[in-house]
PDB file of C-alpha atoms in Angstrom:
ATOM      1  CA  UNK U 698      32.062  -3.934   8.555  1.00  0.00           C
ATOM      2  CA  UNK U 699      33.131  -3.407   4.916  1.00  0.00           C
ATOM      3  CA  UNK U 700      30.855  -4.192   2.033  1.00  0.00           C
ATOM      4  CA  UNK U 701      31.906  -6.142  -0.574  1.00  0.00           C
ATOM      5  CA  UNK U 702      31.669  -4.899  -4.111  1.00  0.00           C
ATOM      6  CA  UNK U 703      29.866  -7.281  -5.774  1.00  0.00           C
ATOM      7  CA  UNK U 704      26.918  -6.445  -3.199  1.00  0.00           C
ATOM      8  CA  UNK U 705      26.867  -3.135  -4.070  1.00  0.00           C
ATOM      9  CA  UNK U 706      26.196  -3.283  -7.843  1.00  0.00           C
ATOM     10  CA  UNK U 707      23.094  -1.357  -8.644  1.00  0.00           C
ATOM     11  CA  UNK U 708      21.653  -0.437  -5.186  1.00  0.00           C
ATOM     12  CA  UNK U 709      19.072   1.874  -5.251  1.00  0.00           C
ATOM     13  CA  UNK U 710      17.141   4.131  -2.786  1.00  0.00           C
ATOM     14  CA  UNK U 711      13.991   5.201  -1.776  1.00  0.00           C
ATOM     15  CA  UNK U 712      12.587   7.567   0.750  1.00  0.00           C
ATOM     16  CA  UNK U 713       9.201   5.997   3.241  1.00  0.00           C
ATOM     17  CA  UNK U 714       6.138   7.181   2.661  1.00  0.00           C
ATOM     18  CA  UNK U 715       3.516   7.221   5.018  1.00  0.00           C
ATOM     19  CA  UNK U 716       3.296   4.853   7.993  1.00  0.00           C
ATOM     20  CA  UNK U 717       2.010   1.296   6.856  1.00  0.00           C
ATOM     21  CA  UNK U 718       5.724  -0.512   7.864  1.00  0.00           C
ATOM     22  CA  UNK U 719       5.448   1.515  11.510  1.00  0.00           C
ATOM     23  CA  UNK U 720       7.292   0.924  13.705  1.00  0.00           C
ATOM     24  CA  UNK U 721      10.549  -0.434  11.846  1.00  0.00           C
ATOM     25  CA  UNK U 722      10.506   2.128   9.045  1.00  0.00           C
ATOM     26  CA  UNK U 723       9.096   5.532   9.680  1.00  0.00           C
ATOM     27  CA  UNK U 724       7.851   7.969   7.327  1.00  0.00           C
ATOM     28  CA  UNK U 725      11.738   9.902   6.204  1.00  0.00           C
ATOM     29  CA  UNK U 726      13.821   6.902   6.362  1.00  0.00           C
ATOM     30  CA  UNK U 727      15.895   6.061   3.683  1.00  0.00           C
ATOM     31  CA  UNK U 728      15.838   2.735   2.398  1.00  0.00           C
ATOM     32  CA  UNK U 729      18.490   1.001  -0.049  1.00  0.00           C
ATOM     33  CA  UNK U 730      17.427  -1.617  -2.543  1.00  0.00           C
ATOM     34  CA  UNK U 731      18.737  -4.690  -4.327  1.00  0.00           C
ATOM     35  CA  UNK U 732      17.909  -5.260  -7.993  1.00  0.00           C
ATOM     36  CA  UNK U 733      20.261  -8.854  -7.262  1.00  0.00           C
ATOM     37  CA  UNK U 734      19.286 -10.363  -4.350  1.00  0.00           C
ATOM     38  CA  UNK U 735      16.730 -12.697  -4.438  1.00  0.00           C
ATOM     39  CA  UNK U 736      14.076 -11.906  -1.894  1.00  0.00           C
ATOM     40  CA  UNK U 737      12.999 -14.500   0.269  1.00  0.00           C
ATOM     41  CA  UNK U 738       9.827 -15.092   2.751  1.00  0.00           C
ATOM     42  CA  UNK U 739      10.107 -12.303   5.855  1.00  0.00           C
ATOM     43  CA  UNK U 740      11.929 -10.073   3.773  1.00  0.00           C
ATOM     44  CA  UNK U 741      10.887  -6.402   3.470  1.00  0.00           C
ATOM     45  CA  UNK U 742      10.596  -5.212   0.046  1.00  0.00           C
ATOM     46  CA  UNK U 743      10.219  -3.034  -2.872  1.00  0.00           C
ATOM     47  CA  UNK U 744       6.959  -4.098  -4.601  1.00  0.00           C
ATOM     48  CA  UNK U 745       6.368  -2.858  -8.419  1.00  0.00           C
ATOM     49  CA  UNK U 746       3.137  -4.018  -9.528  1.00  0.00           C
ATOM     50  CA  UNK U 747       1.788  -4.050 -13.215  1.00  0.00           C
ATOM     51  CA  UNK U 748       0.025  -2.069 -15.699  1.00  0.00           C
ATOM     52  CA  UNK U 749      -3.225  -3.351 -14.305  1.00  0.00           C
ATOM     53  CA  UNK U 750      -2.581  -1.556 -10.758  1.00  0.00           C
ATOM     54  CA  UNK U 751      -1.320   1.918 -12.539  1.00  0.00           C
ATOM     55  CA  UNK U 752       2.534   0.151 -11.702  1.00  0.00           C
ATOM     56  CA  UNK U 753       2.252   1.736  -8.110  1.00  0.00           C
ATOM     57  CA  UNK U 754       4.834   0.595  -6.001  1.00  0.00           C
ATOM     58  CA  UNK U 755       4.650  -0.224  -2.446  1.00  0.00           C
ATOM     59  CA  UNK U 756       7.111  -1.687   0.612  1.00  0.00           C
ATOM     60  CA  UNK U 757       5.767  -4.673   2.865  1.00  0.00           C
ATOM     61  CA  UNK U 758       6.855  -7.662   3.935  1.00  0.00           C
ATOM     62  CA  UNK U 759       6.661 -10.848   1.332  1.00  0.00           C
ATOM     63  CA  UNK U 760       5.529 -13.811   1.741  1.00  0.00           C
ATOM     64  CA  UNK U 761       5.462 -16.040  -1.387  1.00  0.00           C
ATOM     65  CA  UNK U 762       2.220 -18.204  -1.659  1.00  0.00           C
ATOM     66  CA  UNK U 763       0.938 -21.336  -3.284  1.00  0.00           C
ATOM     67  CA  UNK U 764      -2.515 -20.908  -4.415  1.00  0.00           C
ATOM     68  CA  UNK U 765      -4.293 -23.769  -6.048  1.00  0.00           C
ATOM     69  CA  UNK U 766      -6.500 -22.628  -9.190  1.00  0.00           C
ATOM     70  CA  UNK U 767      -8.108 -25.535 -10.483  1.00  0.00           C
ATOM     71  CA  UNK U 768      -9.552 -28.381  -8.977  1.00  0.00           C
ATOM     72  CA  UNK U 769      -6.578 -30.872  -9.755  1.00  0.00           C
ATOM     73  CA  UNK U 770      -4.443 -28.513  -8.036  1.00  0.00           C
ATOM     74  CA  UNK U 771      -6.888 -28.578  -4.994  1.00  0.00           C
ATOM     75  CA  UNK U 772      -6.510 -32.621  -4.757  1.00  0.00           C
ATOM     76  CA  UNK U 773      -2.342 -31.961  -5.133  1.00  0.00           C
ATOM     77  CA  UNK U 774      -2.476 -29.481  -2.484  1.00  0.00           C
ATOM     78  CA  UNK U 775      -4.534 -32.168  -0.385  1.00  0.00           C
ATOM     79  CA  UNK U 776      -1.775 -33.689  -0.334  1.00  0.00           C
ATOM     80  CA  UNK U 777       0.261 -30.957   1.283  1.00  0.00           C
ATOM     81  CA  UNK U 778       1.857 -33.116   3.884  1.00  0.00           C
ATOM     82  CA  UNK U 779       3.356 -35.648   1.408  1.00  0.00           C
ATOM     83  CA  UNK U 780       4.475 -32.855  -0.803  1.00  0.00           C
ATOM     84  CA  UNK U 781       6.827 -31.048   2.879  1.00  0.00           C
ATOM     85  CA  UNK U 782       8.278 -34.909   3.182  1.00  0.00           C
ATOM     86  CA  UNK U 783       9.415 -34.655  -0.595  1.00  0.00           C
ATOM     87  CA  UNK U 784      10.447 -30.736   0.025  1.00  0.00           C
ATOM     88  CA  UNK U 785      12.310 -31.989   2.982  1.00  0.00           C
ATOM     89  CA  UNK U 786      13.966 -35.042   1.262  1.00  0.00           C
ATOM     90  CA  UNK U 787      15.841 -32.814  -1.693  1.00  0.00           C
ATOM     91  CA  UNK U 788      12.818 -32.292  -3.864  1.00  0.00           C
ATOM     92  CA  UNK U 789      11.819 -29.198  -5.732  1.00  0.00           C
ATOM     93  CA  UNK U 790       9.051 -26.636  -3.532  1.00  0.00           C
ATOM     94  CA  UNK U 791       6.052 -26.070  -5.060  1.00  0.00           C
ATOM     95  CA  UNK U 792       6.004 -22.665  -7.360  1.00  0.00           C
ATOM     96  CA  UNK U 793       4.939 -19.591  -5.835  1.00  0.00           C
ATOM     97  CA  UNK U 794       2.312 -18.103  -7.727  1.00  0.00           C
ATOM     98  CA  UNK U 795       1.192 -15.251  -5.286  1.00  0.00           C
ATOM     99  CA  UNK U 796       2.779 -12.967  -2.656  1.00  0.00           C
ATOM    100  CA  UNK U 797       1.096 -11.923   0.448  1.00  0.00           C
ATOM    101  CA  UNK U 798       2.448  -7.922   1.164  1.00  0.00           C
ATOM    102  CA  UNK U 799       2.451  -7.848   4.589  1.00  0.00           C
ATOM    103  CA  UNK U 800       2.068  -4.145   6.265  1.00  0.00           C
ATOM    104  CA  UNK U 801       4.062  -3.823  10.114  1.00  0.00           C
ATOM    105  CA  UNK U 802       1.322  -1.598  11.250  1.00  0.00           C
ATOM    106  CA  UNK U 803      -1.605  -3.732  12.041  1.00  0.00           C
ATOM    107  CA  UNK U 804      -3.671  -0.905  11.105  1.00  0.00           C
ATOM    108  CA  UNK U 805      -3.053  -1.439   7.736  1.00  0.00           C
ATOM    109  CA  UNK U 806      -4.776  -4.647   5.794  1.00  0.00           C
ATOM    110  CA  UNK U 807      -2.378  -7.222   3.871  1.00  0.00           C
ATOM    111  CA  UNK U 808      -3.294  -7.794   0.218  1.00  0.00           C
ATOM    112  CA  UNK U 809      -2.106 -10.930  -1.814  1.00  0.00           C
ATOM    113  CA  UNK U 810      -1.123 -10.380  -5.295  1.00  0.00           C
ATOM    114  CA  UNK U 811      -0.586 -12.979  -8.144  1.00  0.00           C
ATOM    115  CA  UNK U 812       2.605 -13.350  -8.763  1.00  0.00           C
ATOM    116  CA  UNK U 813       1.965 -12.411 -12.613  1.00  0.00           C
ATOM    117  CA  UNK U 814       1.102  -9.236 -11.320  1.00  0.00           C
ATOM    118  CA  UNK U 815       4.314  -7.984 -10.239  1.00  0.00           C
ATOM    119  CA  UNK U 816       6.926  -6.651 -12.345  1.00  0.00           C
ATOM    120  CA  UNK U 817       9.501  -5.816 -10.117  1.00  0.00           C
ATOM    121  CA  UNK U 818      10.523  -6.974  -6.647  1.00  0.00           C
ATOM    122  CA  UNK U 819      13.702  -5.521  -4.812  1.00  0.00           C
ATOM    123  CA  UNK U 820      14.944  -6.633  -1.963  1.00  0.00           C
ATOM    124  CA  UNK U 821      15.674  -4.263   0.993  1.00  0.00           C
ATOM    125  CA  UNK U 822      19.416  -4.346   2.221  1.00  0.00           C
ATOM    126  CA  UNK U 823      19.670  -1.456   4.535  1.00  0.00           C
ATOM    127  CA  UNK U 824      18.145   1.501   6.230  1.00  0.00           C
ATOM    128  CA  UNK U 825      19.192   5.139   6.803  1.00  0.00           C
ATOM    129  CA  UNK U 826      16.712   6.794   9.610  1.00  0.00           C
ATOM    130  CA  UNK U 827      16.472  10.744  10.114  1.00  0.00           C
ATOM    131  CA  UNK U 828      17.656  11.286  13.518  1.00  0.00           C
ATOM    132  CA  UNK U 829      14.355  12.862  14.908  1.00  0.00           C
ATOM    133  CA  UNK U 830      14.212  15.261  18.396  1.00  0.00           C
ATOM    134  CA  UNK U 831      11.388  17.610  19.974  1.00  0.00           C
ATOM    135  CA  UNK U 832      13.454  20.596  18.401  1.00  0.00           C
ATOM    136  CA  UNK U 833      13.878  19.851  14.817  1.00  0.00           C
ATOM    137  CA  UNK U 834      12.463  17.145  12.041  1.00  0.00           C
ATOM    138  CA  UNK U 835      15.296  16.327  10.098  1.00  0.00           C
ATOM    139  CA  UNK U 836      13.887  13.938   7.854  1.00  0.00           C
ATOM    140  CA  UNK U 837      12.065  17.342   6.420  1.00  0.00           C
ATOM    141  CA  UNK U 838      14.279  19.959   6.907  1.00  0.00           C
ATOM    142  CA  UNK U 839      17.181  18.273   5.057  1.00  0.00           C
ATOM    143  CA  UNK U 840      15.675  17.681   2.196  1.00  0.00           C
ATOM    144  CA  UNK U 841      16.406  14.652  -0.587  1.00  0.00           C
ATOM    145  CA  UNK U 842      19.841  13.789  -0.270  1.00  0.00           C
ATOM    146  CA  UNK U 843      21.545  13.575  -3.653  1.00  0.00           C
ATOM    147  CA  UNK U 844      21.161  10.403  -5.725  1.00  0.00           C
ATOM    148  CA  UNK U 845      18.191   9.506  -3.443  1.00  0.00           C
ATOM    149  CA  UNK U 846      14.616   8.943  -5.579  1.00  0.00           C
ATOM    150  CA  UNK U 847      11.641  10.993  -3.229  1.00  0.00           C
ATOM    151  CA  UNK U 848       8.575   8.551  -2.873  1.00  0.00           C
ATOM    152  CA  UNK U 849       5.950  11.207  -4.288  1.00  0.00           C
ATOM    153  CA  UNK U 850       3.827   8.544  -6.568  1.00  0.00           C
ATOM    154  CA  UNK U 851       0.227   9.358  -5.456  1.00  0.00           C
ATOM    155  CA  UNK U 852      -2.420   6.596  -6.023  1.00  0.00           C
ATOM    156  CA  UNK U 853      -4.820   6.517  -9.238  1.00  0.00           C
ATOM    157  CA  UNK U 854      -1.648   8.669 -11.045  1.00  0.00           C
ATOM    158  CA  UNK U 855       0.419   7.253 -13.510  1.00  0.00           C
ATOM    159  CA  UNK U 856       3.763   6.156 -12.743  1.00  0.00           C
ATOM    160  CA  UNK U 857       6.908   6.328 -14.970  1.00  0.00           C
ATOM    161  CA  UNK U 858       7.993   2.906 -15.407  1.00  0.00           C
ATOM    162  CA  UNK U 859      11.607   3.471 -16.621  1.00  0.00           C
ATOM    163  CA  UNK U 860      13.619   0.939 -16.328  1.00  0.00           C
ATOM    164  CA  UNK U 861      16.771   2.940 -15.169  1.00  0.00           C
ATOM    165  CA  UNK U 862      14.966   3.782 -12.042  1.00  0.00           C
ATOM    166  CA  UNK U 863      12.942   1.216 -11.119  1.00  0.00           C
ATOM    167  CA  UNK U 864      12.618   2.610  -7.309  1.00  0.00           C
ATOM    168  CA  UNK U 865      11.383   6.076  -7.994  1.00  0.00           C
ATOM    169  CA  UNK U 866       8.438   5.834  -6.326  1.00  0.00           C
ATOM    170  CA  UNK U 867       7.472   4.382  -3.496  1.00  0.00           C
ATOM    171  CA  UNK U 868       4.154   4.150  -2.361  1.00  0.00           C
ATOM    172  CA  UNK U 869       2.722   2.571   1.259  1.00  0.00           C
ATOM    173  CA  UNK U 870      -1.054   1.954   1.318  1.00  0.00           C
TER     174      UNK U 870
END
């Protein structure tokens, strides 16, 4: 199936780390990014979070949330049921203000972010798995493939937040 070029334009790639998106993405795969496409509930992504959080990076699943934060939005989420009619009928959905990042592996916990407190979010478009056998790892024995970033952020470190590379690191929790 040919790609068209459009979808292409800056596509980036990052190598899994560690095993929190088990059993769809293992720890070696290769996964390829989308700066342009808008990520939408149930998609996997990219997750760059803000200075507050040391801009770690992590891939889950997204889910974008409502959350009410003062008491008048309490009484208009009350009214949740009116508000799905008006959704349903043409009518503008309620802003997301937080996203839930969802691990695969239910041995990992999902956290829910503010919205506010993510500065990048990149939409996974495809995967490239290491073929793995009894005989040979390939995923580590091949080494980084050229043009692909390594996912070798550790926690509590800094990360370089250039924007030329937003998907440098990559970092499952």
């Amino acid at each position: 199936q040919a790609v068209a070029a459009a979808s292409t334009e800056g596509l980036f790639a990052v190598r899994v780390f560690g095993d929190s998106m088990e059993p769809m993405y293992q720890a070696g795969d290769i996964v390829v990014l989308s700066p342009t496409e808008t990520p939408r509930d149930g998609d996997d992504c990219l997750v760059r979070l803000d200075a507050a959080e040391n801009f770690a990076t992590t891939f889950k699943r997204i889910y974008f949330l409502t959350i009410p934060q003062t008491a008048h939005d309490m009484d208009a989420a009350s009214g949740a049921d009116q508000a799905a009619d008006k959704h349903a009928a043409g009518a503008a959905a309620p802003q997301a203000t937080h996203v839930r990042l969802e691990p695969l592996n239910p041995r990992h916990v999902t956290r829910t972010v503010a919205l506010a407190q993510i500065t990048g979010l990149y939409r996974a478009v495809w995967k490239i798995s290491a073929i793995h056998n009894h005989h040979t790892d390939a995923a580590t024995e091949t080494g980084t493939p050229p043009g692909v970033a390594t996912a070798n952020h550790v926690a509590g470190e800094a990360a370089d937040n250039s924007a030329d590379d937003p998907g440098r690191f990559l970092e499952q929790d």
